[in-house]
Every structure is written in structure tokens, then in C-alpha cells.
PDB file of C-alpha atoms in Angstrom:
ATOM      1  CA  UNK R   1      70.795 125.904 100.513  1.00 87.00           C
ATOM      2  CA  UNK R   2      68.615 122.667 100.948  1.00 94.00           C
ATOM      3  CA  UNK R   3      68.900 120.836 104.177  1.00 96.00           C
ATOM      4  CA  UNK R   4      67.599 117.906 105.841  1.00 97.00           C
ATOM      5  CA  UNK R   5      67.088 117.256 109.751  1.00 96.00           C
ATOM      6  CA  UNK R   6      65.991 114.082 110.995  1.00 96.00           C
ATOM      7  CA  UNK R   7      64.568 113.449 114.080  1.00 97.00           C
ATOM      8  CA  UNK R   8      63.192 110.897 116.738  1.00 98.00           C
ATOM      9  CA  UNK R   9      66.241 108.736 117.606  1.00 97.00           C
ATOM     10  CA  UNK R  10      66.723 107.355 120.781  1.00 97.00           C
ATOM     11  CA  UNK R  11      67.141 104.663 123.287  1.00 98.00           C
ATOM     12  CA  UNK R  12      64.450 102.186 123.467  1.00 98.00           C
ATOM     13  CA  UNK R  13      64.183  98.925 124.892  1.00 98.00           C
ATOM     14  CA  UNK R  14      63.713  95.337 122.536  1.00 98.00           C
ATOM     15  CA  UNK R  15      59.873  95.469 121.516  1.00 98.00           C
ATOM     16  CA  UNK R  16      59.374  98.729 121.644  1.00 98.00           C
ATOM     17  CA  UNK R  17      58.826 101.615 119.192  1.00 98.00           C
ATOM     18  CA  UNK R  18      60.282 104.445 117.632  1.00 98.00           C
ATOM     19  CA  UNK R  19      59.142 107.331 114.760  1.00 98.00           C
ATOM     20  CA  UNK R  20      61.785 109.214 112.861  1.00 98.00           C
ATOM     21  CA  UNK R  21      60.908 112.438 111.007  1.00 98.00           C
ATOM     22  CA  UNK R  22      62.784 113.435 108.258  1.00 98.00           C
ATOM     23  CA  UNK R  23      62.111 117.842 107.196  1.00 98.00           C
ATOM     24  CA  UNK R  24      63.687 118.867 103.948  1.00 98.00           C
ATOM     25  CA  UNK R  25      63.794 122.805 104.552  1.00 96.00           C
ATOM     26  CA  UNK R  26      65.230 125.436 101.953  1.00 96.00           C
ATOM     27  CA  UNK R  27      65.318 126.446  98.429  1.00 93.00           C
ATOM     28  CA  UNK R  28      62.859 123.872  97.310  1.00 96.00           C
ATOM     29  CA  UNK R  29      60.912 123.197  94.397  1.00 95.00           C
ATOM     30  CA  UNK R  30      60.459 119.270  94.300  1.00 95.00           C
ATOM     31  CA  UNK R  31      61.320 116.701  95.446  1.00 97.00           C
ATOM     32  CA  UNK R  32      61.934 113.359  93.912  1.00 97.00           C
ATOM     33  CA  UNK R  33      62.493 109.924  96.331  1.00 98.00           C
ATOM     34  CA  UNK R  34      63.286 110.056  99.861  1.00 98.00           C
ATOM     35  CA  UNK R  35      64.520 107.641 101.836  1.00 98.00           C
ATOM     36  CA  UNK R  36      66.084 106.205 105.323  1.00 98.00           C
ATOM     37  CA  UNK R  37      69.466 104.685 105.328  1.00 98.00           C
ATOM     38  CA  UNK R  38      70.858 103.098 108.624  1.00 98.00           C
ATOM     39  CA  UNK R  39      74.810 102.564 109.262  1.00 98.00           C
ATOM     40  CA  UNK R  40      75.450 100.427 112.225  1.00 97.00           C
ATOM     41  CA  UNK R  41      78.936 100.629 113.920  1.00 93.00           C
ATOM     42  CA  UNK R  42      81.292  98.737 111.895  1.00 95.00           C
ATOM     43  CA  UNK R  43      78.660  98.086 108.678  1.00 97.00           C
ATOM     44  CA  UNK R  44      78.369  99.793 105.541  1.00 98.00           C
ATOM     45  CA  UNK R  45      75.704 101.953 105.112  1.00 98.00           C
ATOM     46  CA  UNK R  46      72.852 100.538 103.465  1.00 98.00           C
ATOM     47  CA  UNK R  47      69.210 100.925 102.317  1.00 98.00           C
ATOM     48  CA  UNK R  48      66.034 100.535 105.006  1.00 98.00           C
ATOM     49  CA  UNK R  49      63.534 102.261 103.089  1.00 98.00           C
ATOM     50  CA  UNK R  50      62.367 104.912 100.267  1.00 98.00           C
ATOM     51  CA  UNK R  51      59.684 107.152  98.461  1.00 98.00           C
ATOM     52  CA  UNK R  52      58.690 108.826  95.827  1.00 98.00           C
ATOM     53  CA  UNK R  53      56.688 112.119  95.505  1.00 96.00           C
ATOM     54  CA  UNK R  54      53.668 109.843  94.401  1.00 96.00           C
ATOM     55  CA  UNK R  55      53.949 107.743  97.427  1.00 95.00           C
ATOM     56  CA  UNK R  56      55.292 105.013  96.045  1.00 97.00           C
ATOM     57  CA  UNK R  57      57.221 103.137  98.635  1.00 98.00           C
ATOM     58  CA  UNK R  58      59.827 100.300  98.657  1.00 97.00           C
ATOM     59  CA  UNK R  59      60.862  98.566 101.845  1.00 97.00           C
ATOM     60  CA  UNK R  60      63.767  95.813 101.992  1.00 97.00           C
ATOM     61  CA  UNK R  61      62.737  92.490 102.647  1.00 97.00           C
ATOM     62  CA  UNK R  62      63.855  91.572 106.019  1.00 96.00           C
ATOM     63  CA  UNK R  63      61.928  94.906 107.635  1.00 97.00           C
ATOM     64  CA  UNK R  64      58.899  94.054 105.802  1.00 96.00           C
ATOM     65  CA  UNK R  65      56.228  93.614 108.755  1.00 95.00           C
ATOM     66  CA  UNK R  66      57.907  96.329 111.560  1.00 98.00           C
ATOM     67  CA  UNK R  67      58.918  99.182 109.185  1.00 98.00           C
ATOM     68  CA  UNK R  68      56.309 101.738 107.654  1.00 98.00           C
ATOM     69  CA  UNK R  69      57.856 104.855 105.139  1.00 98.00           C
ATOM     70  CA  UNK R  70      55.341 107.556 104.846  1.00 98.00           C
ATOM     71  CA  UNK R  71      55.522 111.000 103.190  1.00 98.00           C
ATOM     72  CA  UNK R  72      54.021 114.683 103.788  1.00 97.00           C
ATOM     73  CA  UNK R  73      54.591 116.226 100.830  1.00 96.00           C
ATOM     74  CA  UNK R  74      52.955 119.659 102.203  1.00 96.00           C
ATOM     75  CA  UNK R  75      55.277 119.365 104.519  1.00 97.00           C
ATOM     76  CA  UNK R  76      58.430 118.043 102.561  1.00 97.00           C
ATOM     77  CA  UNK R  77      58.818 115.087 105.032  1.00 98.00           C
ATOM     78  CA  UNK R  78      59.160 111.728 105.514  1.00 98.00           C
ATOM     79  CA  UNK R  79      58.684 109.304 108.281  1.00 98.00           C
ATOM     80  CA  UNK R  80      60.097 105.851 109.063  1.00 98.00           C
ATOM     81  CA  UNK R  81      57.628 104.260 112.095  1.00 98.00           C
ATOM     82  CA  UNK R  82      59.674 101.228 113.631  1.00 98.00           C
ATOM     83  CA  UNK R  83      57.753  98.705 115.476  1.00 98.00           C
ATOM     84  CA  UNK R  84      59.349  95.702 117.427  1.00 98.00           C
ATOM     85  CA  UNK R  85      62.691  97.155 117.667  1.00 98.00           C
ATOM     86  CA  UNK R  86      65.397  94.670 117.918  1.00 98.00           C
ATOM     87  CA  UNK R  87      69.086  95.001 118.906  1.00 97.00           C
ATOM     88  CA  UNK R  88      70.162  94.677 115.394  1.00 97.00           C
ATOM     89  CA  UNK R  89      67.978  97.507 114.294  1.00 98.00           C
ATOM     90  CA  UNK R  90      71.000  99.941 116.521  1.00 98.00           C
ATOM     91  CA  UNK R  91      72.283 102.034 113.739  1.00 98.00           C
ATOM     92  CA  UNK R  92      72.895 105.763 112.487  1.00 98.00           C
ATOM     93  CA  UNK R  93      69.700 106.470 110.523  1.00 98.00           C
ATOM     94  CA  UNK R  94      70.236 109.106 108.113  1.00 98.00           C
ATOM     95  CA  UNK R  95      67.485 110.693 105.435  1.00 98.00           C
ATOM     96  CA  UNK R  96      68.238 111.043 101.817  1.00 98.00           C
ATOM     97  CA  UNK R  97      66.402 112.988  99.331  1.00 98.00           C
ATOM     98  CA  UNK R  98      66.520 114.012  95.600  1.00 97.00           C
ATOM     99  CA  UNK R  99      66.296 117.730  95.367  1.00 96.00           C
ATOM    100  CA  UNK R 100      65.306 119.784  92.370  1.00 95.00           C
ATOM    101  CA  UNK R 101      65.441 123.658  93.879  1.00 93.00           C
ATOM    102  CA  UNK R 102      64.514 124.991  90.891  1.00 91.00           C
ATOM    103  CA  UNK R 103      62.132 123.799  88.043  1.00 90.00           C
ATOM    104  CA  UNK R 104      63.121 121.510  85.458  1.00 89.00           C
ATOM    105  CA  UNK R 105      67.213 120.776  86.810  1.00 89.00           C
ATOM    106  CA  UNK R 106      68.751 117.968  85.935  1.00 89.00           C
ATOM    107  CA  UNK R 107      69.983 116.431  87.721  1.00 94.00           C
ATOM    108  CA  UNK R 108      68.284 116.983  90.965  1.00 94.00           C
ATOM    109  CA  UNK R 109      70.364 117.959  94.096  1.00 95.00           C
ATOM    110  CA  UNK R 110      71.163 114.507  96.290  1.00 97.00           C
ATOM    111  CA  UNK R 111      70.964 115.736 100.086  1.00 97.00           C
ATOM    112  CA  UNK R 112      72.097 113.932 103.038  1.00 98.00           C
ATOM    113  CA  UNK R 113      71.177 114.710 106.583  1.00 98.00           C
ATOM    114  CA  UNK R 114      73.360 114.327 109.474  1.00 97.00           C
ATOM    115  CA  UNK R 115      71.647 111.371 111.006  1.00 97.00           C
ATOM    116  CA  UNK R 116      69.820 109.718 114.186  1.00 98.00           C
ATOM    117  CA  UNK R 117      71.192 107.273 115.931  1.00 98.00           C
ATOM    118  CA  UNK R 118      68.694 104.709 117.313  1.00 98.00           C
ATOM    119  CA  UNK R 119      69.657 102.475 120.439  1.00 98.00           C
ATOM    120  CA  UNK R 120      68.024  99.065 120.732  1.00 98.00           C
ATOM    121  CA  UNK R 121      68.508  97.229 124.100  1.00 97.00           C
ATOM    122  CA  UNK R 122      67.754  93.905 124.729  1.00 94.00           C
TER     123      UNK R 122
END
């Protein structure tokens, strides 16, 4: 069993900062891209950020500039440092990861994690 726990959520005031830490633990071999998601109350889950194993990383537009994804692979984490936190950022922020436990599957494993939630006041 592969899981991932995120951490780092909280309440934070508008300005301020925030790191989330993502840990894939388990039957592991690889791992392909990770990435953040955020669902804010009401919204549909989307895309904030992702990664792959080679540190490749892809960050939407409009977070450009106050969002950094990084990656431990060592550790089989990921991190999503927020900087000038507004309101709007408020969400669920859940980690997502491509899992291969064992060498050479197809397809790999796609893991969810049970979330963050993130509190922006202004």
C-alpha cells in the first residue's frame, strides 16, 4: 500500500507564507510526476502545480511569481512554498503522484492524499 500525507496547512493572514510537504511512503519503486491540486469550497478541483522525477516543473500561469514546486526524491517528497498568500488562495490542497511500486508497471499507480486545507485571511 502506497500513501501520501501532506502537510503544512493552516491559517495565515493576507501576505504571509505557507510550505506544504507532500511524503509518498510505502511499497515504492518510482515515482513519476507529482503535483499539488487545490479545491476551494464550491470550485472544482483544479491544477496549482507539478513535477517530474527529473525536476521538471510546471506552474499555472496566474501563481507564477508566489508559488515554488520542489522535489526530494531521496525522500519521495514534494513541496509547494506559497508566498503572498491571498484570500483566494483558501482551498483544500491535496498531493497527487504517479506510482510505479514495482519495476517496469504500466500503468503506474495514481495516488491521492487526503488533503490540507489552507486559510487565507484578509
Amino acid at each position: 500500500q502506497v500513501q501520501l500525507v501532506e502537510s503544512g496547512g493552516g491559517l495565515v493572514q493576507a501576505g504571509g507564507s505557507l510550505r506544504l510537504s507532500c511524503a509518498a511512503s510505502g511499497r515504492i519503486f518510482s515515482i513519476n510526476t507529482m503535483a499539488w491540486y487545490r479545491q476551494a469550497p464550491g470550485k472544482q478541483r483544479e491544477l496549482v502545480a507539478s513535477i517530474t522525477s527529473n525536476g521538471n516543473a510546471e506552474l499555472v500561469d496566474s501563481l507564477k511569481g508566489r508559488f515554488t514546486i520542489s522535489r526530494d526524491n531521496a525522500k519521495n517528497t514534494i513541496y509547494l512554498q506559497m508566498n503572498d498568500l491571498k484570500p483566494e488562495d483558501t482551498a483544500v490542497y491535496y498531493c497527487n503522484a504517479d506510482v510505479l511500486r514495482v519495476q517496469f508497471q504500466r500503468p503506474p499507480t495514481n495516488i491521492w492524499g487526503q488533503g490540507t486545507q489552507v486559510t487565507v485571511s484578509s
